[in-house]
JSON list of C-alpha atoms in Angstrom, two decimals:
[
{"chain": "O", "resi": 1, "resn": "UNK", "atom": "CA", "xyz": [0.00, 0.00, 0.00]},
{"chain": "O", "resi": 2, "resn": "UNK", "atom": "CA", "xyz": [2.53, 2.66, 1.01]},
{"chain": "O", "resi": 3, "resn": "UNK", "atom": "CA", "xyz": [4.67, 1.76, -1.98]},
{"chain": "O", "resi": 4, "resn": "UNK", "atom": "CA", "xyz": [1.72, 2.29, -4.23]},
{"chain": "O", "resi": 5, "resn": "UNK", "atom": "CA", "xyz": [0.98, 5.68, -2.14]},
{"chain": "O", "resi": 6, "resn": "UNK", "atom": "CA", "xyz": [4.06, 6.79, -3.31]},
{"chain": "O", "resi": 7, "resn": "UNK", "atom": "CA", "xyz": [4.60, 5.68, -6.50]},
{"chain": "O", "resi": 8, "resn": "UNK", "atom": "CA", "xyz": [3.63, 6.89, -9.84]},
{"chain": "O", "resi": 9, "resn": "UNK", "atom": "CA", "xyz": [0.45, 8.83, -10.10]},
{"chain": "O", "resi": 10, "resn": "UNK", "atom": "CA", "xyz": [-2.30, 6.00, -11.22]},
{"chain": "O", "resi": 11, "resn": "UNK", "atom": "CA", "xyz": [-1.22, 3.72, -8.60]},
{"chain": "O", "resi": 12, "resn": "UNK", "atom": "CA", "xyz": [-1.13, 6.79, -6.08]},
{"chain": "O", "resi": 13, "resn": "UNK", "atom": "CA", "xyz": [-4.78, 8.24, -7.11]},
{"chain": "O", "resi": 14, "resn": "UNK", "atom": "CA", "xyz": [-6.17, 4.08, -7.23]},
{"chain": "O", "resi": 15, "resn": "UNK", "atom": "CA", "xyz": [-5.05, 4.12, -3.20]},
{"chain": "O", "resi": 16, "resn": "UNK", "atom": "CA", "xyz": [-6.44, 7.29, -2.64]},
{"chain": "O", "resi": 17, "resn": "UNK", "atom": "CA", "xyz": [-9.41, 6.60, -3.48]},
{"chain": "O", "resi": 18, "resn": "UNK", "atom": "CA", "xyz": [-9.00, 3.47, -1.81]},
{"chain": "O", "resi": 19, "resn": "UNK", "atom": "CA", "xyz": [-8.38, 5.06, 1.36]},
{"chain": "O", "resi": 20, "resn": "UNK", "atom": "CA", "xyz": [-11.63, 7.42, 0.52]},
{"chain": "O", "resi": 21, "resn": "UNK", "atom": "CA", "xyz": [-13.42, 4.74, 0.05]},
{"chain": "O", "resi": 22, "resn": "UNK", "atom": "CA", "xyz": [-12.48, 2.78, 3.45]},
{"chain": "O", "resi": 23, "resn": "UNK", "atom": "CA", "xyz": [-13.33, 5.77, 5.22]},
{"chain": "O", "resi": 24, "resn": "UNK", "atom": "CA", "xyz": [-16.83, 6.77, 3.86]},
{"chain": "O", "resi": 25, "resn": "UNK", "atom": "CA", "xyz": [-17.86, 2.88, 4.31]},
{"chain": "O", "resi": 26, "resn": "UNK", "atom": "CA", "xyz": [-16.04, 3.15, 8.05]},
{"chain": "O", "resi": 27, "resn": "UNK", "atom": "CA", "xyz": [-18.79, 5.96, 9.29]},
{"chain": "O", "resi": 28, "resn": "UNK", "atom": "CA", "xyz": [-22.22, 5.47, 10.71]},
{"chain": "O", "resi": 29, "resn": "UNK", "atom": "CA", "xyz": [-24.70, 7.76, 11.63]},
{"chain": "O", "resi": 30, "resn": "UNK", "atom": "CA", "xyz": [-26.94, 8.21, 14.65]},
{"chain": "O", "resi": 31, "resn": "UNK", "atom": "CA", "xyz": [-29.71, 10.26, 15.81]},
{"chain": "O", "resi": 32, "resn": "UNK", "atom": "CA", "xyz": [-28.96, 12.46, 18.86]},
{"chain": "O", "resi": 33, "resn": "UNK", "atom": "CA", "xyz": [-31.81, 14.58, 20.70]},
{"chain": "O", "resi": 34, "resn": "UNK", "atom": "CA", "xyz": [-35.15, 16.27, 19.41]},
{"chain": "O", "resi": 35, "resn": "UNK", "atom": "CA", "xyz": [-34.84, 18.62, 16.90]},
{"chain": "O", "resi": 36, "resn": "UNK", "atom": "CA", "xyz": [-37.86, 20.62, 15.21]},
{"chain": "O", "resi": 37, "resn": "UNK", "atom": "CA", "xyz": [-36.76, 19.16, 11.96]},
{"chain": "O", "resi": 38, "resn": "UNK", "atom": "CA", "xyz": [-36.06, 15.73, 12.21]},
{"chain": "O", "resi": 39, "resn": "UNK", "atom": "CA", "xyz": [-33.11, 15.53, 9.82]},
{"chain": "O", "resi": 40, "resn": "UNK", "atom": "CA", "xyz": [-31.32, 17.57, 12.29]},
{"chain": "O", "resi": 41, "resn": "UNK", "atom": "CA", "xyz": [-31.09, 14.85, 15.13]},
{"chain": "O", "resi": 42, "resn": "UNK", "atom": "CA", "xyz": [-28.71, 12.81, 12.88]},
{"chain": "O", "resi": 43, "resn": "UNK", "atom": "CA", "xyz": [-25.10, 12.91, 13.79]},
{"chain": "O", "resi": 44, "resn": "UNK", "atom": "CA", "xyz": [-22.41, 10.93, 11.98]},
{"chain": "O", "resi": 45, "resn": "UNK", "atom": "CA", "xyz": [-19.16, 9.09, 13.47]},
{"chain": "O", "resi": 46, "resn": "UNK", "atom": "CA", "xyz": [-16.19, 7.26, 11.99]},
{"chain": "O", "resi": 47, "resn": "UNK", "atom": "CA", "xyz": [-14.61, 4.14, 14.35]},
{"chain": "O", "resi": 48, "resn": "UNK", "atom": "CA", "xyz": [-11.60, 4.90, 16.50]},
{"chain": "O", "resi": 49, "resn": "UNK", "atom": "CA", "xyz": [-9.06, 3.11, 14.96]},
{"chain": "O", "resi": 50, "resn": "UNK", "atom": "CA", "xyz": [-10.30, 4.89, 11.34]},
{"chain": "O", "resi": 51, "resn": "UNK", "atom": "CA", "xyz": [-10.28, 8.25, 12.97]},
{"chain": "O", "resi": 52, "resn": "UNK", "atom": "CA", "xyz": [-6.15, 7.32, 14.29]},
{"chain": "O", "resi": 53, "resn": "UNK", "atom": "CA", "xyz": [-5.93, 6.52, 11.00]},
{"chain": "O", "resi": 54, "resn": "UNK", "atom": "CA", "xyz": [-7.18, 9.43, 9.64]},
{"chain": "O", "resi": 55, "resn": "UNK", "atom": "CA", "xyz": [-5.30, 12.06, 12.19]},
{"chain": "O", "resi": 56, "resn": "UNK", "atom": "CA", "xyz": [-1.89, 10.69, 11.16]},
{"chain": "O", "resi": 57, "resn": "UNK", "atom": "CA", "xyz": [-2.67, 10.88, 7.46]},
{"chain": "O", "resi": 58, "resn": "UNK", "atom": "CA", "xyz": [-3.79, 14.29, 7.72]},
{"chain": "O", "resi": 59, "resn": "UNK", "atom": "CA", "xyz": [-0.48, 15.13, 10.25]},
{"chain": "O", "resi": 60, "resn": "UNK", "atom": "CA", "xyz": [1.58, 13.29, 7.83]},
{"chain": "O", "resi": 61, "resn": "UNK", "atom": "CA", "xyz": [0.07, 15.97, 4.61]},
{"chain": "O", "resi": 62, "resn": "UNK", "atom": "CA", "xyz": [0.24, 18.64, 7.02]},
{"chain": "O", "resi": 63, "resn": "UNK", "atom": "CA", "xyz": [4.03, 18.25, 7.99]},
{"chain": "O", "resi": 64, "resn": "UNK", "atom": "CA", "xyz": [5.67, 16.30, 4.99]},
{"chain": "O", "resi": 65, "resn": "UNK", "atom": "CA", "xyz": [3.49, 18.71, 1.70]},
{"chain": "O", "resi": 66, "resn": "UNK", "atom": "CA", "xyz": [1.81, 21.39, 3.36]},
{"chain": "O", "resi": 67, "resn": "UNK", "atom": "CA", "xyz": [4.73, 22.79, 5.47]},
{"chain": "O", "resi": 68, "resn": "UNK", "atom": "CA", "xyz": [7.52, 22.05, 2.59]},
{"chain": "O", "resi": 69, "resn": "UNK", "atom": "CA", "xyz": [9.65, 25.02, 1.99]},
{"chain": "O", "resi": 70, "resn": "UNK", "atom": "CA", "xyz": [8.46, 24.35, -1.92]},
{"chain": "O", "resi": 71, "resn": "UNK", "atom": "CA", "xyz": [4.59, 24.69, -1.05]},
{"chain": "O", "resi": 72, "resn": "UNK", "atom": "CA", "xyz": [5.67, 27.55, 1.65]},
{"chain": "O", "resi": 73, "resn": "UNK", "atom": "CA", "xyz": [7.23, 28.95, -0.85]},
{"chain": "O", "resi": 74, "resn": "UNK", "atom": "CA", "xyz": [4.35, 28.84, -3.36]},
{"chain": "O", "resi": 75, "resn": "UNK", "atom": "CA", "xyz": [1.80, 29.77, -0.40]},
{"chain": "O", "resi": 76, "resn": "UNK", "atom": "CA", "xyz": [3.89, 33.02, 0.23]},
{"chain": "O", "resi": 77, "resn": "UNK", "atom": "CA", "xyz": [4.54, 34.21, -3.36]},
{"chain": "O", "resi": 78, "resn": "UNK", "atom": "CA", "xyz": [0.77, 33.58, -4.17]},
{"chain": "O", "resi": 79, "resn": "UNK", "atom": "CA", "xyz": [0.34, 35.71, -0.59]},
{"chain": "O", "resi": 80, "resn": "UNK", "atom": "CA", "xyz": [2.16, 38.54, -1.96]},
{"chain": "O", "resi": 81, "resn": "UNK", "atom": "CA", "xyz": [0.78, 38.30, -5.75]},
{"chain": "O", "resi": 82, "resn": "UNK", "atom": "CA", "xyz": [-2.88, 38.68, -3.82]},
{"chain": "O", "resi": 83, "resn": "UNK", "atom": "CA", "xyz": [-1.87, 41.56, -1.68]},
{"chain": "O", "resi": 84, "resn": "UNK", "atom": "CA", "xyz": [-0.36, 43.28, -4.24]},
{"chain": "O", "resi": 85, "resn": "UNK", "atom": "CA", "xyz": [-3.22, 43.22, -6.93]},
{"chain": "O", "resi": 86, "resn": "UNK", "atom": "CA", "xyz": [-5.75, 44.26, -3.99]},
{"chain": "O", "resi": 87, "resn": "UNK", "atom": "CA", "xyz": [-3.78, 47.45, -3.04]},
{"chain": "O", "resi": 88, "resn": "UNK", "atom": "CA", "xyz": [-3.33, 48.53, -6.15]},
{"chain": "O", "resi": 89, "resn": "UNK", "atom": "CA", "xyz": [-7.56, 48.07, -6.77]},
{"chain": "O", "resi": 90, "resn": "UNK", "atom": "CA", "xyz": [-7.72, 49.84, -3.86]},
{"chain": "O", "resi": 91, "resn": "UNK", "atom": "CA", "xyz": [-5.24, 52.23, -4.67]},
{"chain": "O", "resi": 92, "resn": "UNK", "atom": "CA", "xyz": [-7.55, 53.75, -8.01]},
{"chain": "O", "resi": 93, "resn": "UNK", "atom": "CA", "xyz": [-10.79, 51.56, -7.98]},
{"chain": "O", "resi": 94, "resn": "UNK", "atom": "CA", "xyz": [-12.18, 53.39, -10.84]},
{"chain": "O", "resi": 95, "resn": "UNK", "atom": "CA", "xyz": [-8.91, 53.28, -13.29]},
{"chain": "O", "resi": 96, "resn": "UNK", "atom": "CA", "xyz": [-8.27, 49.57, -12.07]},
{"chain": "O", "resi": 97, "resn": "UNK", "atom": "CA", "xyz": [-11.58, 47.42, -11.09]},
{"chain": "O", "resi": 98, "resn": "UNK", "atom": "CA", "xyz": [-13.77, 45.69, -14.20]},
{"chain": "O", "resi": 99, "resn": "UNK", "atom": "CA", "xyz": [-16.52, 48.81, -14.56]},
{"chain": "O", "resi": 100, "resn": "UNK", "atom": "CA", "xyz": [-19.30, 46.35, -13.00]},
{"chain": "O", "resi": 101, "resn": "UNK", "atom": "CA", "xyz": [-17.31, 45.72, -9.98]},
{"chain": "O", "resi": 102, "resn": "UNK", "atom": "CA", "xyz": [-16.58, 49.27, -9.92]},
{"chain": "O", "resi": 103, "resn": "UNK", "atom": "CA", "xyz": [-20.20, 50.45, -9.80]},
{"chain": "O", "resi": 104, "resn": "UNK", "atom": "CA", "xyz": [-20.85, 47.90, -7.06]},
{"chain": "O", "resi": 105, "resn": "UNK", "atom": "CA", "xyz": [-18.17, 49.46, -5.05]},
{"chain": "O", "resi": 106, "resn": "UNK", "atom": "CA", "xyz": [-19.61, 52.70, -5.64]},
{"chain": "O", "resi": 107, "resn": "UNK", "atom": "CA", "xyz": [-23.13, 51.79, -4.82]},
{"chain": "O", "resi": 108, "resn": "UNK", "atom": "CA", "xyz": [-21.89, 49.87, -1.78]},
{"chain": "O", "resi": 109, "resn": "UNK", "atom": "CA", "xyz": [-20.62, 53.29, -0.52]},
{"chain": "O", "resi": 110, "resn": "UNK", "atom": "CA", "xyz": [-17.00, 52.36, -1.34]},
{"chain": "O", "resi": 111, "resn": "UNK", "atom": "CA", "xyz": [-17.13, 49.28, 1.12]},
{"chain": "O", "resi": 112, "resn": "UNK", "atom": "CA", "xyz": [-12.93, 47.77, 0.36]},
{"chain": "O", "resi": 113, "resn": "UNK", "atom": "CA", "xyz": [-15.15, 44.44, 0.70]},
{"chain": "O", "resi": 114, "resn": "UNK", "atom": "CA", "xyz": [-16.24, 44.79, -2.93]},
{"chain": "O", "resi": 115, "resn": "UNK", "atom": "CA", "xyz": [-12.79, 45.02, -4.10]},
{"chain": "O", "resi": 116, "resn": "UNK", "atom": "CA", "xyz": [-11.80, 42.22, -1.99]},
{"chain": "O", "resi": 117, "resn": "UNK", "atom": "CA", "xyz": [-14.40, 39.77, -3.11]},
{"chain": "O", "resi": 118, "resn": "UNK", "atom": "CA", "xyz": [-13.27, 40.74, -6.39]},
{"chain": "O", "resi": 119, "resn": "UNK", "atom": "CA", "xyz": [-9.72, 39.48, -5.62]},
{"chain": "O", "resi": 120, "resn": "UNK", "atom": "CA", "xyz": [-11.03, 36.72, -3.52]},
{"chain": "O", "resi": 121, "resn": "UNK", "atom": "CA", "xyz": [-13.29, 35.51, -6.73]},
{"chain": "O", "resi": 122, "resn": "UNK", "atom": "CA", "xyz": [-10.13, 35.52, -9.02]},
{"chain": "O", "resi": 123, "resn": "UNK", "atom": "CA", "xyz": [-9.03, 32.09, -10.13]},
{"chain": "O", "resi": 124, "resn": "UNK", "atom": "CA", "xyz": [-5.32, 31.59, -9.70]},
{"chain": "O", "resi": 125, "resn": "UNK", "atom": "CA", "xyz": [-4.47, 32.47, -14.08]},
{"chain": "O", "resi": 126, "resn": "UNK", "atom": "CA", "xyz": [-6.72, 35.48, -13.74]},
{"chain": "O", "resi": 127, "resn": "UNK", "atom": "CA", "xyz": [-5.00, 36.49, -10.77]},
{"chain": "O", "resi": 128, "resn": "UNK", "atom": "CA", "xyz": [-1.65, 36.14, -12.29]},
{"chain": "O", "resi": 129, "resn": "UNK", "atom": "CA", "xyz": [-2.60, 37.82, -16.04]},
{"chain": "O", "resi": 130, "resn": "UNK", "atom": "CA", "xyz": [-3.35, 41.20, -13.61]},
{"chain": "O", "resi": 131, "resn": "UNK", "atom": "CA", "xyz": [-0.48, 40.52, -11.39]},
{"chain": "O", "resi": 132, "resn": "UNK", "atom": "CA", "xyz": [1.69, 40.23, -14.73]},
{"chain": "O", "resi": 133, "resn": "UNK", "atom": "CA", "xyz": [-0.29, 43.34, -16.14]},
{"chain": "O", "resi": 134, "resn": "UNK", "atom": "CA", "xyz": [0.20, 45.65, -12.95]},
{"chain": "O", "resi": 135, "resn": "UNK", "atom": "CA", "xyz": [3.67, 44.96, -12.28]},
{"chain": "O", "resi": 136, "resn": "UNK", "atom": "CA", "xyz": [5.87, 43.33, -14.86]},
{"chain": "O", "resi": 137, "resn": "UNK", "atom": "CA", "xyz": [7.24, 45.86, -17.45]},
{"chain": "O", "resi": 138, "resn": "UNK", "atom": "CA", "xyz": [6.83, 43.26, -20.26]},
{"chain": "O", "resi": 139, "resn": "UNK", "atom": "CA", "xyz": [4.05, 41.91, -19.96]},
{"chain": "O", "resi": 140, "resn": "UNK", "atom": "CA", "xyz": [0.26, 43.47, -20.89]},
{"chain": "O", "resi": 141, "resn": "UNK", "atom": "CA", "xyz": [-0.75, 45.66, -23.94]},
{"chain": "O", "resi": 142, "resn": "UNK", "atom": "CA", "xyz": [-3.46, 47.53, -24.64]},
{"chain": "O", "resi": 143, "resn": "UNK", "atom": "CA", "xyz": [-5.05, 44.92, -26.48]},
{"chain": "O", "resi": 144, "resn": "UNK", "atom": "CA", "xyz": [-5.37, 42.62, -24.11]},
{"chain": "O", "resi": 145, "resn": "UNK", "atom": "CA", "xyz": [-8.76, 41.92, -23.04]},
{"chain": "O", "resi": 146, "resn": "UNK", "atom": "CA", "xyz": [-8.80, 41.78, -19.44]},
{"chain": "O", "resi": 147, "resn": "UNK", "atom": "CA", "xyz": [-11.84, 39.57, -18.39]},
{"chain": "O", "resi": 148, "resn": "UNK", "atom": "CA", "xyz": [-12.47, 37.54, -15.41]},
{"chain": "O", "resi": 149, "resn": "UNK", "atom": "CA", "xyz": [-11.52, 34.19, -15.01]}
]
């Protein structure tokens, strides 16, 4: 099993969803108090040993991918790359922001919240096309058609 966790991505993703699979099968519900609306008295639990299980996989992710200097890295530059692109919004809303988002921010008495669900609603190559746009001399032209996503 560990092997195949490890190896080459089809055998990896087959015991993934292996080990998605033991764990849906491994819970069981139960009903728990009185509730106005009876869906609400049902509670779900996964056995002991599955939820040790569990805990030191997600320890393991957390300590050996999440916290890798190349994923911190990653996590920081995107960090930046987001900060940077919602100050400068903020900076000149009406020269910067799409002119629908701009109105919004207008009409929501120019509430920084519209910007930043603007940024927030960015996927990650939108984000980067206006990161690339804003800051890097060679990149963006006046022809480019900046729409969202």
């Amino acid at each position: 099993f560990v092997q195949h966790l490890f190896g080459d991505g089809s055998k990896r993703k087959r015991e993934i969803s292996r080990l998605v699979h033991h764990f849906i099968i491994g819970v069981y519900s139960y009903s728990e108090g009185e509730f106005e609306n009876e869906i609400l008295k049902f509670r779900v639990k996964i056995n002991s040993d599955d939820l040790e299980l569990l805990n030191a996989l997600k320890k393991f992710v957390s300590d050996k991918l999440i916290r890798s200097p190349s994923v911190q890295h990653l996590e920081f530059k995107g960090q930046q790359m987001v900060l940077a692109v919602f100050e400068a919004f903020l900076s000149d809303p009406k020269s910067f922001l799409p002119e629908i988002t701009y109105q919004k921010y207008v009409d929501d008495g120019e509430d920084m919240r519209v910007i930043c669900d603007h940024v927030a609603g960015m996927t990650d190559h939108y984000l980067l096309r206006t990161f690339d746009r804003l800051f890097s001399p060679r990149m963006g032209s006046v022809f480019d058609r900046l729409s969202v996503g």
